[in-house]
Short mmCIF file of C-alpha atoms in Angstrom, two decimals:
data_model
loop_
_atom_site.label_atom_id
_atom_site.label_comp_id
_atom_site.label_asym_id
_atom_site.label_seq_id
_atom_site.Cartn_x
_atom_site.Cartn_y
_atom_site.Cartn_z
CA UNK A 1 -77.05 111.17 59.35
CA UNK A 2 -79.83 111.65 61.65
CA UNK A 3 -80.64 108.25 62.54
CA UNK A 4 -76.71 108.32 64.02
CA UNK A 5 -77.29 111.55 65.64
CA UNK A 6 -80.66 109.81 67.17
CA UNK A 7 -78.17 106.73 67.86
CA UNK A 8 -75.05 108.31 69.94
CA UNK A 9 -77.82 110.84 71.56
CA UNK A 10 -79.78 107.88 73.17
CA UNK A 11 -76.15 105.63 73.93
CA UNK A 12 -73.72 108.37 74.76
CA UNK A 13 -74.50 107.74 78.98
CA UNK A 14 -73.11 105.72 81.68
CA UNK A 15 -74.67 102.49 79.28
CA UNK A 16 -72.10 102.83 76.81
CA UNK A 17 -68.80 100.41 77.12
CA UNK A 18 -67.04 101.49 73.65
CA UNK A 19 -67.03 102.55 69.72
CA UNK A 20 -64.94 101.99 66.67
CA UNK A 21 -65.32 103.64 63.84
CA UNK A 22 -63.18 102.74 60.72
CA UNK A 23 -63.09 102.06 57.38
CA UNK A 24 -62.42 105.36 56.18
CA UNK A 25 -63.44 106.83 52.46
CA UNK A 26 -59.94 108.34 51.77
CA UNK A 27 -56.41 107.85 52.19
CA UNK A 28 -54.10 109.90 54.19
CA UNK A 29 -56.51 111.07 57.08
CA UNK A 30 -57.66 109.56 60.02
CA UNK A 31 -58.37 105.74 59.65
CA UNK A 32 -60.12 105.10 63.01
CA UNK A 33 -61.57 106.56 66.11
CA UNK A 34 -62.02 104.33 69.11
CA UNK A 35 -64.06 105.83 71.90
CA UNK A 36 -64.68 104.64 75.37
CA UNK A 37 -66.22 106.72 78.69
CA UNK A 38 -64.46 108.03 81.94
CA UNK A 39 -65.33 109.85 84.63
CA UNK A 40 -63.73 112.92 85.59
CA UNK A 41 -64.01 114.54 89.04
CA UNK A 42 -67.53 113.18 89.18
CA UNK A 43 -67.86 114.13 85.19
CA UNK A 44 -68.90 111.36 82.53
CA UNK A 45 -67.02 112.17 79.47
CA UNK A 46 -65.90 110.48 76.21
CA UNK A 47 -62.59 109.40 75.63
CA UNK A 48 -62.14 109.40 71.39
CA UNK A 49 -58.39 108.13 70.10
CA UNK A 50 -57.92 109.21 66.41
CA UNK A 51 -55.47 107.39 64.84
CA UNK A 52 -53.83 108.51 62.02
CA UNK A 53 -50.20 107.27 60.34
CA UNK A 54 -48.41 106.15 63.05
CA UNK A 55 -50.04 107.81 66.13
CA UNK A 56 -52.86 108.52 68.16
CA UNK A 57 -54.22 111.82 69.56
CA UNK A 58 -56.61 111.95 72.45
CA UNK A 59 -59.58 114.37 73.55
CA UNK A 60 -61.68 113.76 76.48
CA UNK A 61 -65.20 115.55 75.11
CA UNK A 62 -68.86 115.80 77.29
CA UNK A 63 -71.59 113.88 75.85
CA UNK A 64 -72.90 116.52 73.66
CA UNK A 65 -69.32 117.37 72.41
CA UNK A 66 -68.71 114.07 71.51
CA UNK A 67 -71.83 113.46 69.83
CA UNK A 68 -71.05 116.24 67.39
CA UNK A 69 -67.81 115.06 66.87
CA UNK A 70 -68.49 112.24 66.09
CA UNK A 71 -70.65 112.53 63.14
CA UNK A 72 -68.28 114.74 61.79
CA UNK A 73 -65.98 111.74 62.13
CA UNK A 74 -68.55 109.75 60.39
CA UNK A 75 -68.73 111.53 57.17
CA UNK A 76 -65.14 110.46 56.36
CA UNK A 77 -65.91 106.73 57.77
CA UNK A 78 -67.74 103.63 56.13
CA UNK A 79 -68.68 101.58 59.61
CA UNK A 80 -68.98 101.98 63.28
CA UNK A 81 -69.16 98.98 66.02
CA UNK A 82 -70.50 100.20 69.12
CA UNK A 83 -71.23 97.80 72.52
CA UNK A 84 -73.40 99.11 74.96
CA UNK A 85 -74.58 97.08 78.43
CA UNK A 86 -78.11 96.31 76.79
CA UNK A 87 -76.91 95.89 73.24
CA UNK A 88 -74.32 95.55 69.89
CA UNK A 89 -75.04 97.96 67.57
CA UNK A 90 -73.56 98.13 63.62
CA UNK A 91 -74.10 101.23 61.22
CA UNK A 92 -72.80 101.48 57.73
CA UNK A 93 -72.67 104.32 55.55
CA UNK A 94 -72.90 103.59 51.72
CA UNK A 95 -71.57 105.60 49.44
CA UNK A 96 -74.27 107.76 48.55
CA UNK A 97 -74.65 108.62 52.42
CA UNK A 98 -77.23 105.79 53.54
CA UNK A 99 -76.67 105.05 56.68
CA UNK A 100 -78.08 101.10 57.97
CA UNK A 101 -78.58 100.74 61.97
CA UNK A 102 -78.42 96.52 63.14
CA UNK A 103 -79.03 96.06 66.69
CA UNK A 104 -78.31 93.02 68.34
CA UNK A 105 -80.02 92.52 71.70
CA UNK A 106 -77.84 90.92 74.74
CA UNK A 107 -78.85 88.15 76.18
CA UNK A 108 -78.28 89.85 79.61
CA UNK A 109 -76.48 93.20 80.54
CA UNK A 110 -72.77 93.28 80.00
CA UNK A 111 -70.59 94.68 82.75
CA UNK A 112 -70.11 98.18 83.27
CA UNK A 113 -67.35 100.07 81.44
CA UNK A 114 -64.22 101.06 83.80
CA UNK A 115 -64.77 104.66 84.16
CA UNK A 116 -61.33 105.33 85.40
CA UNK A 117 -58.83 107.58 83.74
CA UNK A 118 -55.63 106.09 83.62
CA UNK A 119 -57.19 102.88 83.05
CA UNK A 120 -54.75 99.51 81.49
CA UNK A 121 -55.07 99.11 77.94
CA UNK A 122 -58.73 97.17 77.15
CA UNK A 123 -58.22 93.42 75.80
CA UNK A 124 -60.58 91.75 73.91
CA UNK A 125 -59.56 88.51 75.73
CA UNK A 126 -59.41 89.79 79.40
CA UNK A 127 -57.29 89.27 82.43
CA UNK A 128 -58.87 87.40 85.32
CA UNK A 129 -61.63 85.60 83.15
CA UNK A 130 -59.78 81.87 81.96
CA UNK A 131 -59.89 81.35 78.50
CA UNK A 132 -59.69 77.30 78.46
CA UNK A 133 -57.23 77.15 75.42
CA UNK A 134 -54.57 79.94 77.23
CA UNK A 135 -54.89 78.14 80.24
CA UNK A 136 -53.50 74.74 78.20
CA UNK A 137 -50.84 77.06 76.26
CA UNK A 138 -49.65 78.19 79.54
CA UNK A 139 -50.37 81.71 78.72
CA UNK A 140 -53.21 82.11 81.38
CA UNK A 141 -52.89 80.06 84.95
CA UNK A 142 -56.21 78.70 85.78
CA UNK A 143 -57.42 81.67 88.03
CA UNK A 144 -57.30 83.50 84.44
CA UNK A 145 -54.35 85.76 85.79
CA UNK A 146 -51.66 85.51 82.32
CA UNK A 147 -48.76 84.71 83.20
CA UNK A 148 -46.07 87.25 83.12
CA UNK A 149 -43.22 85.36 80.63
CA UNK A 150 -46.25 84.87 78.15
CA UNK A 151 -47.64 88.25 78.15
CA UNK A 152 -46.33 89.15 74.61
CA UNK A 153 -48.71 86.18 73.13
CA UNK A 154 -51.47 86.98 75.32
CA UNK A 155 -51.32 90.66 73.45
CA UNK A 156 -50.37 89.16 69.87
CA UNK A 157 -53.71 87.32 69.97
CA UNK A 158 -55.56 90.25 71.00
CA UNK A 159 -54.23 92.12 68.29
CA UNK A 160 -55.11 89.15 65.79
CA UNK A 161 -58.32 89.77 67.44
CA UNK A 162 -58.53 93.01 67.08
CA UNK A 163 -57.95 93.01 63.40
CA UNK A 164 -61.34 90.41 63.49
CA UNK A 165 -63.31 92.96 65.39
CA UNK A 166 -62.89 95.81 63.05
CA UNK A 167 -64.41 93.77 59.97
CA UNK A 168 -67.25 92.07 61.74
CA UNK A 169 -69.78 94.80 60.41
CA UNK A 170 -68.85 93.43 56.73
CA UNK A 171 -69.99 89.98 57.67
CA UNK A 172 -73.11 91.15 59.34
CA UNK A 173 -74.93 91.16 56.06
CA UNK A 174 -73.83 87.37 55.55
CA UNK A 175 -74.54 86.53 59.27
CA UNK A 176 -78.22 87.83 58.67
CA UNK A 177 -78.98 85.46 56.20
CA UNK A 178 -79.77 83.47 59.03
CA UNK A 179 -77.33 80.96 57.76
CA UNK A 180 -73.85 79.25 59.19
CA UNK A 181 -70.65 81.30 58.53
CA UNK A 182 -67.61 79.55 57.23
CA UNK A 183 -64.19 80.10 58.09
CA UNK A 184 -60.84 78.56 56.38
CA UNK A 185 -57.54 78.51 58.30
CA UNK A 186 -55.32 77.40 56.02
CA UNK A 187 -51.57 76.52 57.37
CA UNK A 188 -53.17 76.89 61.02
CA UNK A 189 -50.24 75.27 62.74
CA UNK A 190 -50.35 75.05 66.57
CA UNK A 191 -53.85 77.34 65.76
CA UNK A 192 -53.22 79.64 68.51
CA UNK A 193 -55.17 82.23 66.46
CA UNK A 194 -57.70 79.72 65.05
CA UNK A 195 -58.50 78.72 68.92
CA UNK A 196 -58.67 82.52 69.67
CA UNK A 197 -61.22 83.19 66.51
CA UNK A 198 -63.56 80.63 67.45
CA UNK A 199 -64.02 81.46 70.66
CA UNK A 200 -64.19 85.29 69.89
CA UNK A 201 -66.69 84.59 67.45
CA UNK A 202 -68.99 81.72 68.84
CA UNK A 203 -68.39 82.06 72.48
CA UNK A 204 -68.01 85.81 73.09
CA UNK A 205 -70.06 87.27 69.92
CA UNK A 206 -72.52 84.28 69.62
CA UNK A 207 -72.44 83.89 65.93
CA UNK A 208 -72.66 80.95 64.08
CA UNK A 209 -69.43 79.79 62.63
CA UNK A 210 -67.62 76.64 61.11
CA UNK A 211 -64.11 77.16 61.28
CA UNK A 212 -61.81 74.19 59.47
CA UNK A 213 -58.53 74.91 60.09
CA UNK A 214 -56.25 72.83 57.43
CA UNK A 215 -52.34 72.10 57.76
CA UNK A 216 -49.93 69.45 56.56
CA UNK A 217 -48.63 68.25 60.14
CA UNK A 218 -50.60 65.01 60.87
CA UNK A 219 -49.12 65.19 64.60
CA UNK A 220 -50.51 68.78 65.29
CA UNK A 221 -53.96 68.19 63.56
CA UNK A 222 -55.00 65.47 65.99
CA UNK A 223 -53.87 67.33 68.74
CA UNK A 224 -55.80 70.12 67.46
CA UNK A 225 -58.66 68.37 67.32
CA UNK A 226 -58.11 66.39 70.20
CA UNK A 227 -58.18 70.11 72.16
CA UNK A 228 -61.53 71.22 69.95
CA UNK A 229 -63.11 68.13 71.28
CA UNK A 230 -62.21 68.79 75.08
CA UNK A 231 -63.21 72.47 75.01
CA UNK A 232 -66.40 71.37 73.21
CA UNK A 233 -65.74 73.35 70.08
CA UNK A 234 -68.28 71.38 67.89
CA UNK A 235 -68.00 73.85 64.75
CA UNK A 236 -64.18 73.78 65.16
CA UNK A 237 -62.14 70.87 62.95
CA UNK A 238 -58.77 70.56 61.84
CA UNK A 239 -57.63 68.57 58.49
CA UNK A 240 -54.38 67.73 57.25
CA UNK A 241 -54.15 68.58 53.64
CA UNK A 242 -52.12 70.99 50.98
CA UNK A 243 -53.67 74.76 50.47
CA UNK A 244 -53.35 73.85 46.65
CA UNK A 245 -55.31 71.07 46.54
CA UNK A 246 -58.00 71.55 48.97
CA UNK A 247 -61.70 71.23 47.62
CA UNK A 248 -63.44 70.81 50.82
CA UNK A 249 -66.29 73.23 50.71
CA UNK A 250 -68.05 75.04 47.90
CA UNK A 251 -68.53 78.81 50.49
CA UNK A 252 -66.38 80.53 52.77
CA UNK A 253 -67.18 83.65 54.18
CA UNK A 254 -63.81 84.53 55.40
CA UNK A 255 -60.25 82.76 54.58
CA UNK A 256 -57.09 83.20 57.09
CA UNK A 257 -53.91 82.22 56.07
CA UNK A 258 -51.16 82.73 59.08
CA UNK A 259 -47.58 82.02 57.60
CA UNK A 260 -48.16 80.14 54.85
CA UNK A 261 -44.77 79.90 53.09
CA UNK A 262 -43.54 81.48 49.98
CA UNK A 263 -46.30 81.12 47.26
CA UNK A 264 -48.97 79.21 49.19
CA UNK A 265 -49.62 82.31 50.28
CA UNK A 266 -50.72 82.77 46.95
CA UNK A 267 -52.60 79.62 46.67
CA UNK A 268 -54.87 80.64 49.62
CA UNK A 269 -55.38 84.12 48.06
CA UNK A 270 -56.14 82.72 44.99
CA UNK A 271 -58.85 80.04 46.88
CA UNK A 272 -60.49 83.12 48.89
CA UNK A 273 -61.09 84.72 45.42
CA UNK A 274 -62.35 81.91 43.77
CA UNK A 275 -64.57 81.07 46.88
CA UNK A 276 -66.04 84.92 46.92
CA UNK A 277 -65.18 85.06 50.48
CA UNK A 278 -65.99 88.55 51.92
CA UNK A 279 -62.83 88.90 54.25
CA UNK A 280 -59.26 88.02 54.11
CA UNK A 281 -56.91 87.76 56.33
CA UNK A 282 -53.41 87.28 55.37
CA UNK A 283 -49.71 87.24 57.43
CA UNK A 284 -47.06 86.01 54.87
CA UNK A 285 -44.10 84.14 55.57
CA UNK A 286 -41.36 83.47 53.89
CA UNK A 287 -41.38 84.75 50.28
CA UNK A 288 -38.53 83.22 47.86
CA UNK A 289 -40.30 83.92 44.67
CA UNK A 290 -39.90 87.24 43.32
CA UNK A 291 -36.47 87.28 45.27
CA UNK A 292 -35.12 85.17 42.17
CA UNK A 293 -36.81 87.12 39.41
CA UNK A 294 -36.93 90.70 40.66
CA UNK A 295 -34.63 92.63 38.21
CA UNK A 296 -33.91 96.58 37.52
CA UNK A 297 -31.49 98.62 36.03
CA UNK A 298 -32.53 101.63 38.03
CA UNK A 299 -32.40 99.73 41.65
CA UNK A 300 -28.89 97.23 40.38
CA UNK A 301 -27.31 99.35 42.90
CA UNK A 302 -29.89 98.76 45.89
CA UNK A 303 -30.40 94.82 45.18
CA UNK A 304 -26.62 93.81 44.80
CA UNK A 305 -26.99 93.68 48.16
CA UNK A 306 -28.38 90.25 49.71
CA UNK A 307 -30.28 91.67 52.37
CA UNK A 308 -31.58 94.63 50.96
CA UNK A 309 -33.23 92.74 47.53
CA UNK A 310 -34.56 90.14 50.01
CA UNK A 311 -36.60 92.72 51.72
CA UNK A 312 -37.65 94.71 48.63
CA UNK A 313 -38.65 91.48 47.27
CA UNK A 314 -40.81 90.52 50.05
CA UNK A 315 -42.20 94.04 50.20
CA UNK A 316 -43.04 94.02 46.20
CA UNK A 317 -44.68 90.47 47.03
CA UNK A 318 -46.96 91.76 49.16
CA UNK A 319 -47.94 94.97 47.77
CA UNK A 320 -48.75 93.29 44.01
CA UNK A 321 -51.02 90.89 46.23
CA UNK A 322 -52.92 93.78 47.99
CA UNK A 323 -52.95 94.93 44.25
CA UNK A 324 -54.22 91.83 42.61
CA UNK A 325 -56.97 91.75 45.53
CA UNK A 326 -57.50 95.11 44.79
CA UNK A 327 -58.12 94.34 41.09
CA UNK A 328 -60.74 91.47 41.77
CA UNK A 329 -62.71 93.41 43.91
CA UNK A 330 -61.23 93.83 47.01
CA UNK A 331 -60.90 96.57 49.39
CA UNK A 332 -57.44 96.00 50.54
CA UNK A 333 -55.40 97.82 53.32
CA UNK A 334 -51.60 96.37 54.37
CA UNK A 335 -51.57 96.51 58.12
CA UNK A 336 -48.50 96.12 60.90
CA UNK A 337 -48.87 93.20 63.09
CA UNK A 338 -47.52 91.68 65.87
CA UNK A 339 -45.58 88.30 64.62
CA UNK A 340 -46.46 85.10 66.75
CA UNK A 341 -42.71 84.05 66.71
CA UNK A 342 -41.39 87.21 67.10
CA UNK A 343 -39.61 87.33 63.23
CA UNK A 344 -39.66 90.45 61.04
CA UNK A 345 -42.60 88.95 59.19
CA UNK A 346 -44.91 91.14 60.75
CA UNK A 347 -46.88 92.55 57.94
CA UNK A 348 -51.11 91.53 57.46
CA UNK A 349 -53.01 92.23 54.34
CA UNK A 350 -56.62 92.24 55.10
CA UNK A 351 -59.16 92.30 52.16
CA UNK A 352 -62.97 92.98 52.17
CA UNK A 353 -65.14 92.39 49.03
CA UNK A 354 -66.77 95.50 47.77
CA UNK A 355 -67.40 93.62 43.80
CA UNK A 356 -66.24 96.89 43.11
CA UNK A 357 -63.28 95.73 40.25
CA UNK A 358 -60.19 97.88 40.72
CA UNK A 359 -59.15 100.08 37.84
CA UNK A 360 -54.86 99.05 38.05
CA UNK A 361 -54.55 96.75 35.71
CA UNK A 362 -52.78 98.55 33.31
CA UNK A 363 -50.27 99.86 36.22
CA UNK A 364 -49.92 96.35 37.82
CA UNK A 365 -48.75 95.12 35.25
CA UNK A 366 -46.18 97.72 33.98
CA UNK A 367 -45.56 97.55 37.58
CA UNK A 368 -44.55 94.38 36.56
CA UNK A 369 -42.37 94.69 33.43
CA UNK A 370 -40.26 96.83 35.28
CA UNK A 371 -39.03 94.42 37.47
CA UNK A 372 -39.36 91.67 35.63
CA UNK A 373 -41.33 89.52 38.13
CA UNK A 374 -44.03 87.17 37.59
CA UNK A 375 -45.93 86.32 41.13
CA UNK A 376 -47.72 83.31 41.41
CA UNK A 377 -51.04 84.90 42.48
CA UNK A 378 -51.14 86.82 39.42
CA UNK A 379 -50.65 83.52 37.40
CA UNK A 380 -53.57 81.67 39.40
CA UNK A 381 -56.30 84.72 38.97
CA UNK A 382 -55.86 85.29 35.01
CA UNK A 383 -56.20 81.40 35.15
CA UNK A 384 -58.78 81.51 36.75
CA UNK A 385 -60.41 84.03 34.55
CA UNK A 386 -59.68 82.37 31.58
CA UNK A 387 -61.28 79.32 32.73
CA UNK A 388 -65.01 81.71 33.47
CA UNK A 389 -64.74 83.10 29.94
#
C-alpha cells in the first residue's frame, strides 16, 4: 500500500478536485467513499462521505488525517478514481493486495475544485456549461442554465452517469489495449442516456468509443441519428432491429439495456454474456414472466394478492438475473436508480466480469424449484453452454 500512501501524499493539496473509492471486498460495510476538498476558515481540509446501506456520514479530516484514513479505507476497497487539475489517476487492488497506479495526463489543467463548504451537490454534467443534446431536449437553455421544470432529468442522467463513472477503472485495462471500445444500447429509445454516455465518455473523458444504440422504432432511430450527425458524434449510430436477433458485432466491451420489456431483458443479458463484455448495465421494465409461473405453498397467502405477487415477481426476476450473472462470472451488485419516466421501475443491476464462476448453482436452482419458475435468461445461458460443450 505504499505506492497509495506515496499517491494521496503527493495529491492530497489545493490540486486535488475529487476521489471515489468503491468496489468493496465484503458485504455489509461501507461500499464507497467519495472525497472532495474545502476550505475552512483559511484551512484546506478533506471532505470524505462514507456511504453505507442507506446513508452517508461525513468527516471533514486535514491532509495528513485523511491520508491515513484513507488507506485504511482502501484495504476493504477494490478501486479508486481520483481527478486532480494536472491529471486522472486509477489504482486497483487485486486480491492478494497488489495495488496498479494508471495515470492519465490532461491535456491542460482542469478548473479548480470549489473549496466552499456548503457547496451544491457536484454534477457530472454541470450547470452553466451547454451540453448540445440538453439544450435540444429542452432540459438546458442555450446559456447552459437547466431549466427549472426539467431539473429531475437533468439529475436522472447524472445519476445514469454516475453509475458509468464508478466502473470506468474496470475498462481501463480494455481501453489500454490501445484499441476502440464498444458499447451496445439495446432498446435505446429517445437515447437520452445513450446521448449522455457518449459524450461523457468521448467528449469529457476522451476515450475511444463506438456506441450503437439499437431499437425497434424506425421514426426515433433516424431522428437519433439525424441528432448524432448534427452534434458530430461520428462513433455514435443508431439501428432499428430486435435485441434477439441482433448479430452486428463480434466484441462489446460494455452492453446497456434501459427498459427493455419483460424477457428482452433477458435477451440482452444473455448477448452481454455471450459477447464477454466486461460491464453491464441493466434497468428492467416490465417483467410478465415469472408473474405467471411463480408458485408457493408457503407465500399462497402473500401472492393471492394481485399487486403484491406482481412485485415479488418482478423482484425474484431480477435477483435470479444478478444470480445467473453472478454464476457466469460476474460481479453483480442490484443498485436504486432514478427512473427516466418517473415509474416504480427504478431498480439497475450492474455487472463487471471478474471470470471468476460463481459457486450458486446448486442454490439457484433450488431457488428455483421452490417457486416453480423458469426465467428466460436461465434458459438462454445453459443453451448457450450446451452449444460450447
Amino acid at each position: 500500500m505504499e505506492n497509495l500512501r506515496t499517491l494521496f501524499e503527493e495529491n492530497l493539496n489545493t490540486d486535488f478536485i475529487s476521489a471515489t473509492l468503491s468496489s468493496p471486498r465484503t458485504k455489509g460495510g461501507v461500499v464507497k467513499v467519495k472525497v472532495r476538498p474545502l476550505m475552512k476558515k483559511g484551512t484546506l481540509f478533506f471532505q470524505l462521505e462514507e456511504f453505507k446501506g442507506n446513508q452517508a456520514f461525513h468527516r471533514n479530516l486535514p491532509a495528513h488525517e485523511a491520508c491515513e484514513a484513507l488507506l485504511v479505507y482502501m484495504e476493504e476497497m477494490k478501486q479508486l478514481q481520483m481527478e486532480t487539475r494536472q491529471s486522472s489517476v486509477t489504482a486497483l487492488v487485486s486480491k492478494k493486495g497488489k495495488v496498479t497506479v494508471k495515470k492519465k495526463a490532461r491535456k491542460e489543467p482542469a478548473k479548480e475544485a470549489d473549496l466552499s463548504h456548503n457547496r451544491q451537490k457536484r454534477y457530472i454534467l454541470r450547470e452553466g456549461t451547454p451540453v448540445p443534446f440538453l439544450v435540444d431536449l429542452g432540459v438546458m437553455t442555450r446559456e447552459g442554465k437547466v431549466v427549472h421544470a426539467k431539473f429531475d432529468k437533468f439529475r436522472q442522467i447524472n445519476r445514469f452517469l454516475e453509475f458509468i463513472e464508478d466502473i470506468l477503472p474496470r475498462l481501463e485495462d480494455r481501453a489500454q489495449e490501445g484499441r476502440e471500445l464498444t458499447i451496445l444500447d439495446f432498446g435505446c429509445g429517445k437515447s437520452y442516456l445513450t446521448f449522455a454516455m457518449y459524450y461523457y465518455l468521448h467528449e469529457l473523458k476522451d476515450y475511444d468509443i463506438r456506441i450503437i444504440g439499437l431499437d425497434l422504432k424506425r421514426d426515433v432511430i433516424r431522428h437519433c441519428n439525424e441528432l448524432s450527425e448534427k452534434y458530430g458524434y461520428s462513433k455514435l449510430k443508431f439501428l432499428e432491429g430486435d435485441i434477439a436477433n441482433y448479430t452486428g458485432v463480434d466484441r462489446v466491451d460494455m452492453v446497456v439495456t434501459l427498459h427493455a420489456c419483460d424477457t428482452a431483458t433477458d435477451y440482452a443479458l444473455a448477448k452481454a454474456v455471450g459477447w464477454d463484455a466486461k460491464v453491464i448495465l441493466s434497468v428492467p421494465c416490465c417483467q410478465h414472466e415469472l408473474n405467471s409461473q411463480i408458485q408457493s405453498d408457503v407465500l399462497e397467502p402473500v401472492l393471492k394478492y394481485g399487486l403484491i405477487k406482481e412485485r415479488i415477481a418482478a423482484l425474484v426476476t431480477d435477483a435470479l438475473r444478478a444470480e445467473y450473472l453472478e454464476r457466469e462470472g460476474y460481479e453483480t451488485q442490484v443498485l436504486e436508480f432514478i427512473d427516466m419516466e418517473h415509474t416504480p421501475k427504478n431498480i439497475l443491476i450492474r455487472a463487471v466480469k471478474t471470470g471468476r464462476k460463481g459457486r450458486n448453482e446448486e442454490k439457484l436452482q433450488a431457488c428455483q424449484e421452490a417457486l416453480h419458475v423458469h426465467p428466460t435468461l436461465g434458459r438462454l445461458l445453459d443453451t448457450e453452454r450446451g452449444a460450447d460443450r
